[in-house]
Amino acid sequence: MINSNMKNKIHRTHISLIMLSLIMGCESPKKPAIVFPTTDLIKENFIPMPSEVESTNDAFGLDQFTAIYSTGEKEDFNEVGQFLADKIQLKTGLRLSLNDMENQDYDRAIYIQQTERISSGNTEAYQMLINRDSILISASEAEGAFRAVQTLRQIIPERSNDTLSEQPIWPIPTGSINDAPFFEYRGSMLDVARHFFSVEEVKKYIDHLAYYKINVLHLHLTDDQGWRIEIKSWPKLTEVGGSTEVGGESGGYFTQEDYKEIVSYAAAHYITVVPEIDMPGHTNAASVSYPILDGTGKPLKLYEGTRVGFSTFDTNKDTVYSFIDDVVRELSAISPGPYFHIGGDESHATKTDDYIKFVNRVEKIVQKHGKKMIGWDEIATADVDNSSIAQFWSSEENGALAVKKGMKVIVSPAKKAYLDMKYDTLSKHGLNWAAYIPVDTAYNWSPERYTAGIPRESILGVEAPLWSETISNSSELEYLAFPRIIGYSELSWSLPEKRNWETYKKRLAHQAPYLERLNVNYYRSPLIDWISSDYSDKEMPKD
Ligand code: TNX
C-alpha cells in the first residue's frame, strides 16, 4: 500500500526529475522546456559584486520541500534565518520552516552556520556554497551571515520555473561565493531636517539599503529649517523648532521612542544609525527655540527657505556648551553605534577662531559621552584628535589636512556622491550646484583614487548624502536615491578590480523587477536597458 507520505515522496521525486531535465535543457514529457535564465552563478546579477564567485553549472531547487537551519552561539544567527525565511516568503510565497528538528522529510536545506573558518577577521565576511541539495552559508558573526542572505536573495529568481505548476521551483545556480567588504563604512545620509520623513518612510529606505549591503544610515536631524529629535531637557527644540520645514509645510519630529524604533529596525538590518546635530552653523531652528543659543545677534524667526550659512551658536557662552552636553548625552544614550556627527559645515556666520574653539570643545563633549566625533571636512581646520573622523564633501584641502592629522576620512564628494544632485537638466527633483550626476557618472569613479590627498589607508568608507530641500516623501526620495545608491554600494563593498561600468549597467538593469515588486520609485535612466518585471517568464538572454 502506498501511504500519503510515500505518494508525496514519489511525486516529489518526479518533480525533481522534471527539474533535472529542465536544468539539463531537455524536454519534459508534457511540455516544451522552459529555459532557465541561467545555471551559471557567475552570470547572476549581483550588486555589489562579491569578491569571488565560482560556478558549478547546476541548480539548487528552492521549493516547499526546502528547510532552513541556523546554528550559532547566540540568538542572532536564528534571527538571520528568520529574516531569510520572511524574505523568501515575500518573494516566492513559500513558507519555509526554520530549525524544524521534528520533521526529517525535507529534500533540500539552507544552512546558516557560525564558523571560525572565515579567517580574515572581518565580521561581515561570509562564504556560501550552493550545491544541488544544500546551500551552506558560513560566517563568524551573524552580521556576515546577514550580508550573505542579501546575496542569496539576489539570486532567487523573481519567478518560479513554471508559474502554472502546483509545486513550483525557484532554481538557484550552484557554485561558491567568498565575500567581504572593501570598506567598512558604507553609508547613506538622509536629511530629515529640510523636510521631515516619517518613521515608516525611513524604515522603507532601510529595507533597500540593507538589500545592497549598506551598513550606515546617517540621519541629519537638525538644520536651520527644523529640529527633528526630541531632547527631553530642552523641549522647545521640537515644539518650536520642529514645527516648520522648507516650503512652509508642517514639519514634524521624532520622539525618542520613534528614534529608538528606527535604531532598532536599522540594527535588525545590521545598519548603524549615525545621528547628526549640525552646529555651530545650520542652527536657526535651535536658536529660535532658545534665543540664548544664538550668536548672530540678529532678529530670529523660523525659516522655511533654502539658504545656508546665516546662523551660528554663540560659541563663547557656557550655556551653549551645557546645552550641547545635554543634547549629546540624551542622543548618545539612545544611539548604540560608535559615532556622533557634529556637522560643522558652512559655518559662515561663525568667526574662524570661534569655530576652531567650538569644534575643540564639542569634540571633548562627544568623547565624554563615549562616542567618536564625525564632522564635515571643515572640522579638520580645528585641533582635532586623530580618533575623530572627517567627512570629505567639498574641500580637498581639508580632506588632505585631516589625513595629515591622522584622521580617518569618509569620502562623500558632492560632485560624485551627492544623491540630491539632479541626474540631468530634466530631473524632476534635486539641485545642481555641484554637478549633474547621471547614473554612469555616479558609478564611474574610485573613492580610493578620487584625490591624492586621501589615500586608501585613510579612508573609513564612502557615504552618499541625500539632502532634502527638493523632496518631501518616499517617492521623491526614491527617485533621487535609486538607482544611484545601488552604485555607491558597489563602490564601497566591491574590490576595485570587480567594479566595471559595462558589467554593472547590465546587472543594474536586472534590479528593476526587485525595485518594482517593492514599489521603489527608481529613476528609469535612459542609460540603462531596464529589464521588464516579468522577464523570467520568457527566454531572456542575460547579455
Ligand atoms: C551643502 S554638504 C550642504 C547642505 C545642503 C547641500 C545641498 C553640506 C555639508 N552642506 O547644507 O543641503 O549642500 O546640496
Coordinates of C-alpha atoms and ligand atoms in Angstrom, one line a residue:
M1 CA 0.0 0.0 0.0
I2 CA 1.2 3.4 -0.8
N3 CA 0.6 5.8 2.1
S4 CA 0.2 9.5 1.5
N5 CA 3.8 10.3 2.7
M6 CA 5.2 7.9 0.1
K7 CA 2.9 9.3 -2.5
N8 CA 4.2 12.6 -1.7
K9 CA 7.8 11.4 -2.0
I10 CA 7.1 9.8 -5.3
H11 CA 5.5 13.0 -6.5
R12 CA 8.5 15.0 -5.3
T13 CA 11.0 12.7 -6.9
H14 CA 9.0 13.2 -10.1
I15 CA 9.2 16.9 -9.7
S16 CA 12.9 16.7 -9.0
L17 CA 13.4 14.7 -12.2
I18 CA 11.5 17.2 -14.2
M19 CA 13.6 19.9 -12.6
L20 CA 16.8 18.0 -13.6
S21 CA 15.6 17.6 -17.1
L22 CA 14.8 21.3 -17.3
I23 CA 18.2 22.2 -15.9
M24 CA 19.9 19.9 -18.4
G25 CA 17.9 21.7 -21.1
C26 CA 15.9 18.6 -22.1
E27 CA 12.3 18.5 -22.9
S28 CA 9.9 17.5 -20.2
P29 CA 7.5 14.7 -21.4
K30 CA 4.5 17.0 -21.3
K31 CA 5.5 20.5 -22.2
P32 CA 8.3 22.3 -24.0
A33 CA 11.2 23.0 -21.8
I34 CA 11.5 26.3 -20.1
V35 CA 15.0 27.5 -20.4
F36 CA 16.1 29.0 -17.1
P37 CA 17.8 32.3 -17.5
T38 CA 21.0 30.7 -16.3
T39 CA 22.5 27.9 -14.3
D40 CA 25.8 29.8 -14.3
L41 CA 26.4 31.5 -11.0
I42 CA 28.9 33.9 -12.5
K43 CA 26.3 35.4 -14.7
E44 CA 24.0 36.3 -11.8
N45 CA 23.2 40.0 -11.4
F46 CA 24.9 40.6 -8.0
I47 CA 25.2 44.1 -6.7
P48 CA 27.5 44.7 -5.0
M49 CA 29.8 42.2 -6.9
P50 CA 31.2 39.7 -4.5
S51 CA 35.0 39.1 -4.2
E52 CA 35.0 35.6 -5.6
V53 CA 32.3 33.7 -7.5
E54 CA 32.8 30.2 -8.9
S55 CA 30.2 28.3 -10.8
T56 CA 29.5 24.6 -10.9
N57 CA 26.7 24.9 -13.5
D58 CA 23.9 23.1 -11.8
A59 CA 21.0 24.2 -9.8
F60 CA 19.5 24.1 -6.3
G61 CA 15.7 23.9 -6.5
L62 CA 14.2 26.1 -3.9
D63 CA 10.7 24.9 -3.2
Q64 CA 8.3 24.0 -0.5
F65 CA 10.4 21.0 0.5
T66 CA 13.3 23.1 1.4
A67 CA 14.1 23.8 5.1
I68 CA 16.2 26.4 6.8
Y69 CA 18.5 25.6 9.7
S70 CA 20.6 28.1 11.6
T71 CA 23.3 27.5 14.3
G72 CA 25.2 29.9 16.4
E73 CA 26.1 30.6 20.0
K74 CA 23.6 33.4 20.2
E75 CA 20.0 34.0 19.1
D76 CA 21.3 36.3 16.3
F77 CA 22.0 33.5 13.8
N78 CA 18.4 32.3 14.3
E79 CA 17.2 35.9 13.6
V80 CA 19.1 35.9 10.4
G81 CA 17.5 32.6 9.5
Q82 CA 14.0 34.0 10.3
F83 CA 14.8 37.1 8.2
L84 CA 15.7 34.8 5.2
A85 CA 12.5 32.8 5.7
D86 CA 10.4 36.0 5.7
K87 CA 12.1 37.4 2.6
I88 CA 11.7 34.1 0.8
Q89 CA 8.0 34.1 1.6
L90 CA 7.7 37.7 0.4
K91 CA 9.3 36.9 -2.9
T92 CA 8.0 33.4 -3.6
G93 CA 5.1 32.8 -1.3
L94 CA 7.0 29.7 0.1
R95 CA 6.7 29.4 3.9
L96 CA 9.9 27.6 4.8
S97 CA 10.4 26.1 8.2
L98 CA 13.2 27.3 10.4
N99 CA 15.1 24.8 12.6
D100 CA 12.3 22.2 12.4
M101 CA 14.0 19.2 14.1
E102 CA 10.9 17.0 14.2
N103 CA 10.4 16.6 10.5
Q104 CA 13.2 14.9 8.6
D105 CA 11.3 14.8 5.4
Y106 CA 12.9 17.7 3.6
D107 CA 14.6 17.3 0.2
R108 CA 16.9 20.3 0.5
A109 CA 18.2 22.6 3.1
I110 CA 19.7 26.1 3.6
Y111 CA 22.2 26.0 6.5
I112 CA 23.3 29.2 8.1
Q113 CA 26.2 28.3 10.4
Q114 CA 28.6 30.0 12.6
T115 CA 32.2 29.1 11.9
E116 CA 35.7 30.1 12.8
R117 CA 36.9 29.4 9.3
I118 CA 36.3 32.8 7.9
S119 CA 39.8 33.9 8.8
S120 CA 40.0 37.5 7.5
G121 CA 38.8 38.7 10.9
N122 CA 36.2 40.8 9.1
T123 CA 32.8 40.5 10.9
E124 CA 31.0 41.0 7.6
A125 CA 32.8 38.3 5.7
Y126 CA 30.9 35.2 4.6
Q127 CA 31.1 32.2 2.4
M128 CA 28.3 30.5 0.5
L129 CA 28.4 27.1 -1.0
I130 CA 25.5 26.2 -3.2
N131 CA 25.1 22.5 -4.2
R132 CA 22.2 20.6 -5.7
D133 CA 20.8 19.7 -2.3
S134 CA 22.1 22.3 0.1
I135 CA 23.1 25.9 0.5
L136 CA 25.7 26.4 3.2
I137 CA 26.2 29.9 4.5
S138 CA 29.2 30.3 6.8
A139 CA 30.2 33.4 8.7
S140 CA 32.0 34.0 12.0
E141 CA 29.3 36.6 13.0
A142 CA 25.6 36.9 12.3
E143 CA 26.5 40.2 10.6
G144 CA 28.4 38.2 7.9
A145 CA 25.5 35.8 7.6
F146 CA 23.1 38.7 7.2
R147 CA 25.2 40.0 4.3
A148 CA 25.2 36.5 2.8
V149 CA 21.5 36.4 3.0
Q150 CA 21.3 39.5 0.9
T151 CA 23.4 37.8 -1.8
L152 CA 21.2 34.8 -1.7
R153 CA 18.0 36.9 -2.0
Q154 CA 19.5 38.4 -5.2
I155 CA 19.9 35.0 -6.9
I156 CA 16.5 33.7 -6.1
P157 CA 14.7 34.2 -9.4
E158 CA 11.8 36.7 -9.4
R159 CA 9.5 33.9 -10.9
S160 CA 9.5 30.2 -10.4
N161 CA 10.4 27.9 -13.3
D162 CA 6.8 27.2 -14.1
T163 CA 4.2 29.6 -12.7
L164 CA 1.4 27.1 -13.5
S165 CA 2.8 24.2 -11.6
E166 CA 1.2 23.4 -8.2
Q167 CA 4.7 22.9 -6.8
P168 CA 6.8 25.5 -8.4
I169 CA 10.6 25.6 -8.1
W170 CA 12.9 28.6 -7.9
P171 CA 16.2 27.3 -9.4
I172 CA 19.4 28.8 -7.9
P173 CA 22.7 28.3 -9.8
T174 CA 25.3 26.2 -7.9
G175 CA 28.8 27.2 -7.1
S176 CA 30.7 29.1 -4.4
I177 CA 30.9 32.7 -3.2
N178 CA 33.6 34.2 -1.0
D179 CA 33.0 37.7 0.0
A180 CA 33.9 40.6 2.3
P181 CA 33.6 44.3 2.1
F182 CA 36.3 46.6 0.7
F183 CA 35.4 49.5 3.0
E184 CA 34.0 49.0 6.5
Y185 CA 31.8 52.1 6.4
R186 CA 29.2 52.1 3.6
G187 CA 26.6 54.8 4.2
S188 CA 23.8 56.9 3.1
M189 CA 22.7 60.1 4.7
L190 CA 19.1 61.3 4.9
D191 CA 18.3 64.9 5.7
V192 CA 15.1 64.8 7.7
A193 CA 15.6 68.5 8.7
R194 CA 14.8 70.3 5.4
H195 CA 11.8 68.1 5.0
F196 CA 10.7 65.6 7.6
F197 CA 10.3 61.9 6.8
S198 CA 8.2 59.6 9.0
V199 CA 9.4 56.5 10.8
E200 CA 7.7 54.3 8.2
E201 CA 9.5 56.2 5.3
V202 CA 12.8 55.8 7.0
K203 CA 12.2 52.1 7.6
K204 CA 11.4 51.6 3.9
Y205 CA 14.6 53.2 2.9
I206 CA 16.5 50.9 5.4
D207 CA 14.9 47.9 3.8
H208 CA 16.5 48.7 0.4
L209 CA 19.8 49.9 1.8
A210 CA 20.2 46.6 3.6
Y211 CA 19.4 44.7 0.4
Y212 CA 22.5 46.3 -1.1
K213 CA 24.7 45.8 2.0
I214 CA 24.9 49.4 3.0
N215 CA 25.7 49.4 6.8
V216 CA 25.3 53.0 7.9
L217 CA 22.3 55.4 7.9
H218 CA 23.4 58.9 8.9
L219 CA 20.4 61.0 9.9
H220 CA 20.8 64.7 9.5
L221 CA 18.5 65.6 12.4
T222 CA 18.8 69.3 12.7
D223 CA 19.2 72.3 10.4
D224 CA 18.0 75.9 10.0
Q225 CA 14.6 74.8 8.9
G226 CA 13.9 72.2 11.6
W227 CA 14.9 70.4 14.7
R228 CA 13.7 66.8 14.4
I229 CA 14.7 64.9 17.6
E230 CA 13.1 65.2 21.0
I231 CA 15.5 66.3 23.6
K232 CA 13.7 66.0 27.0
S233 CA 15.7 68.6 28.8
W234 CA 15.1 71.2 26.1
P235 CA 11.5 70.6 25.0
K236 CA 11.1 73.7 22.9
L237 CA 13.6 72.4 20.3
T238 CA 10.9 70.2 18.8
E239 CA 7.8 72.2 19.9
V240 CA 9.0 75.3 18.2
G241 CA 12.0 74.3 16.1
G242 CA 10.2 71.2 14.8
S243 CA 7.2 73.0 13.6
T244 CA 8.4 74.1 10.1
E245 CA 10.1 72.8 7.0
V246 CA 11.2 74.0 3.6
G247 CA 8.3 75.5 1.6
G248 CA 6.0 76.3 4.6
E249 CA 4.9 72.7 5.1
S250 CA 4.2 71.4 8.6
G251 CA 7.5 69.9 9.8
G252 CA 7.5 67.2 12.4
Y253 CA 10.0 65.4 14.6
F254 CA 10.9 62.0 16.1
T255 CA 10.1 61.4 19.7
Q256 CA 12.9 59.5 21.4
E257 CA 10.7 56.4 21.2
D258 CA 10.4 56.9 17.4
Y259 CA 14.1 57.3 17.1
K260 CA 14.7 54.2 19.1
E261 CA 12.3 52.3 16.8
I262 CA 14.4 53.4 13.8
V263 CA 17.7 52.5 15.5
S264 CA 16.4 49.0 16.4
Y265 CA 14.9 48.4 12.9
A266 CA 18.3 49.5 11.5
A267 CA 20.1 47.2 13.9
A268 CA 18.0 44.3 12.8
H269 CA 19.3 45.0 9.3
Y270 CA 22.9 45.4 10.6
I271 CA 22.8 49.1 9.9
T272 CA 24.3 51.6 12.3
V273 CA 22.5 54.9 12.8
V274 CA 24.8 57.9 13.0
P275 CA 22.9 60.9 14.5
E276 CA 23.9 64.4 13.3
I277 CA 23.3 67.6 15.2
D278 CA 24.6 70.2 12.9
M279 CA 26.5 73.1 14.6
P280 CA 27.7 75.8 15.2
G281 CA 26.1 76.9 11.9
H282 CA 22.8 75.5 10.5
T283 CA 21.3 76.2 13.9
N284 CA 18.5 78.7 13.2
A285 CA 15.7 76.3 14.4
A286 CA 17.5 75.7 17.7
S287 CA 18.2 79.4 18.3
V288 CA 14.6 80.4 17.6
S289 CA 13.5 77.8 20.2
Y290 CA 16.1 79.0 22.7
P291 CA 17.4 82.5 21.8
I292 CA 20.1 82.3 24.4
L293 CA 22.0 80.0 22.0
D294 CA 22.1 82.5 19.2
G295 CA 25.4 84.1 18.2
T296 CA 24.2 86.3 15.3
G297 CA 22.5 89.0 17.4
K298 CA 20.0 89.4 14.5
P299 CA 16.2 89.1 14.9
L300 CA 15.3 85.4 15.0
K301 CA 12.4 83.8 13.2
L302 CA 11.5 80.3 11.9
Y303 CA 13.0 79.7 8.4
E304 CA 11.4 77.9 5.5
G305 CA 13.8 78.8 2.7
T306 CA 16.9 77.1 1.4
R307 CA 19.8 79.5 2.0
V308 CA 22.7 78.3 4.1
G309 CA 25.4 79.9 6.2
F310 CA 23.4 82.6 8.1
S311 CA 23.1 81.1 11.5
T312 CA 25.5 80.3 14.4
F313 CA 25.5 79.4 18.0
D314 CA 27.2 81.8 20.4
T315 CA 30.5 79.9 20.7
N316 CA 31.6 82.0 23.7
K317 CA 28.8 81.2 26.1
D318 CA 29.0 78.4 28.6
T319 CA 25.2 77.9 28.4
V320 CA 25.7 76.8 24.8
Y321 CA 28.1 74.1 25.9
S322 CA 25.9 72.8 28.7
F323 CA 23.1 72.7 26.1
I324 CA 25.3 70.7 23.8
D325 CA 26.3 68.4 26.6
D326 CA 22.6 67.7 27.3
V327 CA 21.8 67.0 23.6
V328 CA 24.9 64.8 23.1
R329 CA 24.1 62.9 26.3
E330 CA 20.5 62.3 25.5
L331 CA 21.1 61.3 22.0
S332 CA 24.2 59.2 22.7
A333 CA 22.2 57.2 25.2
I334 CA 19.8 56.0 22.5
S335 CA 22.4 55.6 19.8
P336 CA 24.2 52.4 20.3
G337 CA 26.6 53.0 17.4
P338 CA 30.2 54.3 17.9
Y339 CA 29.7 57.7 16.2
F340 CA 28.2 61.1 16.8
H341 CA 28.2 63.6 13.9
I342 CA 28.5 67.3 14.9
G343 CA 28.0 68.7 11.4
G344 CA 30.4 71.7 11.4
D345 CA 29.8 72.6 7.8
E346 CA 29.3 76.0 6.2
S347 CA 29.6 78.0 9.4
H348 CA 30.0 81.2 7.5
A349 CA 28.4 83.3 10.3
T350 CA 31.0 82.0 12.9
K351 CA 34.4 83.7 13.2
T352 CA 37.3 81.4 12.3
D353 CA 38.8 81.4 15.8
D354 CA 35.5 80.8 17.4
Y355 CA 34.8 77.9 15.0
I356 CA 38.1 76.3 16.0
K357 CA 37.5 76.7 19.7
F358 CA 34.0 75.4 19.3
V359 CA 34.9 72.2 17.5
N360 CA 37.7 71.5 20.0
R361 CA 35.3 71.9 22.9
V362 CA 32.5 69.9 21.3
E363 CA 34.9 67.1 20.5
K364 CA 35.6 66.7 24.2
I365 CA 31.9 66.6 25.0
V366 CA 31.3 63.9 22.3
Q367 CA 34.2 61.8 23.7
K368 CA 32.9 62.2 27.2
H369 CA 29.7 60.5 26.2
G370 CA 31.6 57.6 24.7
K371 CA 31.4 58.4 21.0
K372 CA 33.8 59.2 18.2
M373 CA 33.2 62.5 16.6
I374 CA 32.5 62.8 12.9
G375 CA 32.2 66.2 11.2
W376 CA 32.0 67.6 7.7
D377 CA 35.5 68.3 6.3
E378 CA 35.7 71.8 7.7
I379 CA 36.4 70.3 11.2
A380 CA 39.9 69.3 10.0
T381 CA 40.8 73.0 10.4
A382 CA 40.4 72.7 14.2
D383 CA 42.8 70.9 16.6
V384 CA 41.0 67.7 16.3
D385 CA 42.1 64.4 17.7
N386 CA 43.1 61.6 15.3
S387 CA 40.3 59.5 16.6
S388 CA 37.8 61.9 15.1
I389 CA 36.6 61.4 11.5
A390 CA 36.3 64.0 8.7
Q391 CA 33.6 63.6 6.1
F392 CA 35.1 64.9 2.9
W393 CA 32.3 66.6 0.8
S394 CA 33.9 69.7 -0.8
S395 CA 37.4 70.8 0.1
E396 CA 40.2 68.6 -1.0
E397 CA 42.5 70.8 1.1
N398 CA 40.5 70.0 4.3
G399 CA 40.5 66.3 3.3
A400 CA 44.3 66.3 3.0
L401 CA 44.6 68.2 6.3
A402 CA 42.5 65.5 8.0
V403 CA 44.8 62.8 6.6
K404 CA 47.8 64.8 7.8
K405 CA 46.3 64.9 11.3
G406 CA 46.0 61.1 11.2
M407 CA 42.2 61.2 11.0
K408 CA 40.1 58.7 9.0
V409 CA 38.0 60.1 6.3
I410 CA 34.6 59.3 4.9
V411 CA 34.5 60.0 1.2
S412 CA 31.4 61.9 0.0
P413 CA 32.5 64.2 -2.8
A414 CA 29.5 66.4 -3.8
K415 CA 30.4 66.2 -7.5
K416 CA 30.1 62.4 -7.5
A417 CA 28.3 61.1 -4.4
Y418 CA 25.5 63.6 -3.7
L419 CA 22.2 61.9 -4.1
D420 CA 20.4 65.3 -4.2
M421 CA 22.1 66.4 -7.4
K422 CA 19.9 66.2 -10.5
Y423 CA 20.6 63.4 -13.0
D424 CA 20.4 65.9 -15.8
T425 CA 18.5 69.1 -16.8
L426 CA 15.2 67.2 -17.0
S427 CA 15.3 65.8 -13.5
K428 CA 12.1 66.4 -11.6
H429 CA 13.8 67.0 -8.2
G430 CA 17.2 67.9 -7.0
L431 CA 19.8 70.7 -7.1
N432 CA 22.7 71.2 -9.4
W433 CA 25.2 73.4 -7.6
A434 CA 27.9 70.7 -7.5
A435 CA 27.1 68.9 -10.8
Y436 CA 24.6 66.9 -12.7
I437 CA 25.2 63.3 -11.7
P438 CA 23.8 60.8 -14.2
V439 CA 23.9 57.2 -13.3
D440 CA 27.2 56.5 -15.1
T441 CA 29.0 59.5 -13.5
A442 CA 27.7 58.4 -10.1
Y443 CA 29.4 55.0 -10.6
N444 CA 32.5 55.7 -12.7
W445 CA 35.0 56.9 -10.1
S446 CA 37.0 55.3 -7.4
P447 CA 36.7 56.5 -3.8
E448 CA 40.3 55.4 -3.1
R449 CA 41.7 57.4 -6.0
Y450 CA 39.4 60.4 -6.0
T451 CA 42.0 62.7 -4.6
A452 CA 45.7 62.2 -4.0
G453 CA 45.4 63.8 -0.5
I454 CA 43.1 61.0 0.7
P455 CA 44.8 57.6 0.2
R456 CA 43.1 54.2 0.6
E457 CA 44.6 53.7 4.1
S458 CA 43.0 56.8 5.4
I459 CA 39.5 56.0 4.1
L460 CA 37.0 54.6 6.5
G461 CA 34.4 54.4 3.8
V462 CA 32.0 56.0 1.4
E463 CA 28.7 57.8 2.1
A464 CA 26.1 59.2 -0.3
P465 CA 24.2 62.1 1.3
L466 CA 20.6 62.9 0.3
W467 CA 19.7 66.5 1.2
S468 CA 16.0 67.1 1.2
E469 CA 15.4 70.7 0.1
T470 CA 13.6 69.4 -3.0
I471 CA 12.0 66.2 -1.8
S472 CA 9.3 65.6 0.9
N473 CA 8.1 62.0 0.6
S474 CA 9.3 58.4 -0.1
S475 CA 8.5 58.5 -3.7
E476 CA 10.7 61.7 -4.3
L477 CA 13.4 60.3 -2.0
E478 CA 13.5 57.1 -4.1
Y479 CA 13.6 59.0 -7.3
L480 CA 16.9 60.6 -6.3
A481 CA 18.4 57.7 -4.4
F482 CA 17.6 54.9 -6.8
P483 CA 19.4 53.7 -8.7
R484 CA 22.5 55.8 -7.8
I485 CA 22.7 54.4 -4.2
I486 CA 23.0 50.9 -5.7
G487 CA 26.2 52.0 -7.5
Y488 CA 27.6 53.5 -4.3
S489 CA 27.0 50.2 -2.6
E490 CA 29.3 48.6 -5.1
L491 CA 31.9 51.3 -4.9
S492 CA 32.1 50.8 -1.2
W493 CA 31.7 47.0 -0.9
S494 CA 33.4 45.5 -4.0
L495 CA 37.1 45.1 -4.8
P496 CA 38.3 47.8 -7.2
E497 CA 39.0 45.1 -9.8
K498 CA 35.4 43.9 -9.6
R499 CA 33.9 47.3 -10.4
N500 CA 33.2 47.8 -14.0
W501 CA 30.6 50.1 -15.6
E502 CA 29.9 47.8 -18.6
T503 CA 29.0 44.8 -16.4
Y504 CA 27.5 46.9 -13.7
K505 CA 25.0 48.5 -16.1
K506 CA 23.7 45.1 -17.1
R507 CA 23.4 44.0 -13.5
L508 CA 21.7 47.2 -12.6
A509 CA 19.2 46.7 -15.4
H510 CA 18.1 43.5 -13.7
Q511 CA 17.3 45.3 -10.4
A512 CA 14.1 46.6 -12.0
P513 CA 12.0 43.6 -11.0
Y514 CA 13.1 43.8 -7.4
L515 CA 12.6 47.6 -7.2
E516 CA 9.2 47.4 -8.9
R517 CA 7.9 44.5 -6.8
L518 CA 8.7 46.5 -3.7
N519 CA 7.3 49.8 -5.1
V520 CA 10.5 51.7 -5.2
N521 CA 10.1 54.7 -7.4
Y522 CA 13.5 54.5 -9.1
Y523 CA 14.6 56.8 -11.9
R524 CA 14.5 54.9 -15.1
S525 CA 17.7 56.3 -16.5
P526 CA 17.8 56.1 -20.3
L527 CA 21.4 54.9 -19.9
I528 CA 20.2 51.5 -18.7
D529 CA 18.3 48.9 -20.7
W530 CA 15.9 48.1 -17.8
I531 CA 14.6 44.6 -17.7
S532 CA 10.9 44.1 -17.6
S533 CA 9.5 42.8 -14.4
D534 CA 8.1 39.6 -15.9
Y535 CA 11.2 38.7 -17.8
S536 CA 11.7 35.3 -16.1
D537 CA 8.6 34.0 -17.7
K538 CA 10.3 34.3 -21.0
E539 CA 13.5 33.2 -22.5
M540 CA 15.7 36.2 -21.9
P541 CA 19.4 36.1 -22.7
K542 CA 21.4 37.6 -20.0
D543 CA 23.8 39.5 -22.1
Ligands
TNX1 C1 25.6 71.7 1.1 S1 27.0 69.4 2.0 C2 25.3 71.4 2.4 C3 23.8 71.2 2.8 C4 22.9 71.4 1.7 C5 23.5 70.8 0.5 C6 22.6 70.8 -0.7 C7 27.0 70.1 3.3 C8 27.9 69.6 4.3 N1 26.2 71.2 3.4 O1 23.5 72.1 3.9 O2 21.7 70.9 2.0 O3 24.7 71.4 0.1 O4 23.1 70.0 -1.8

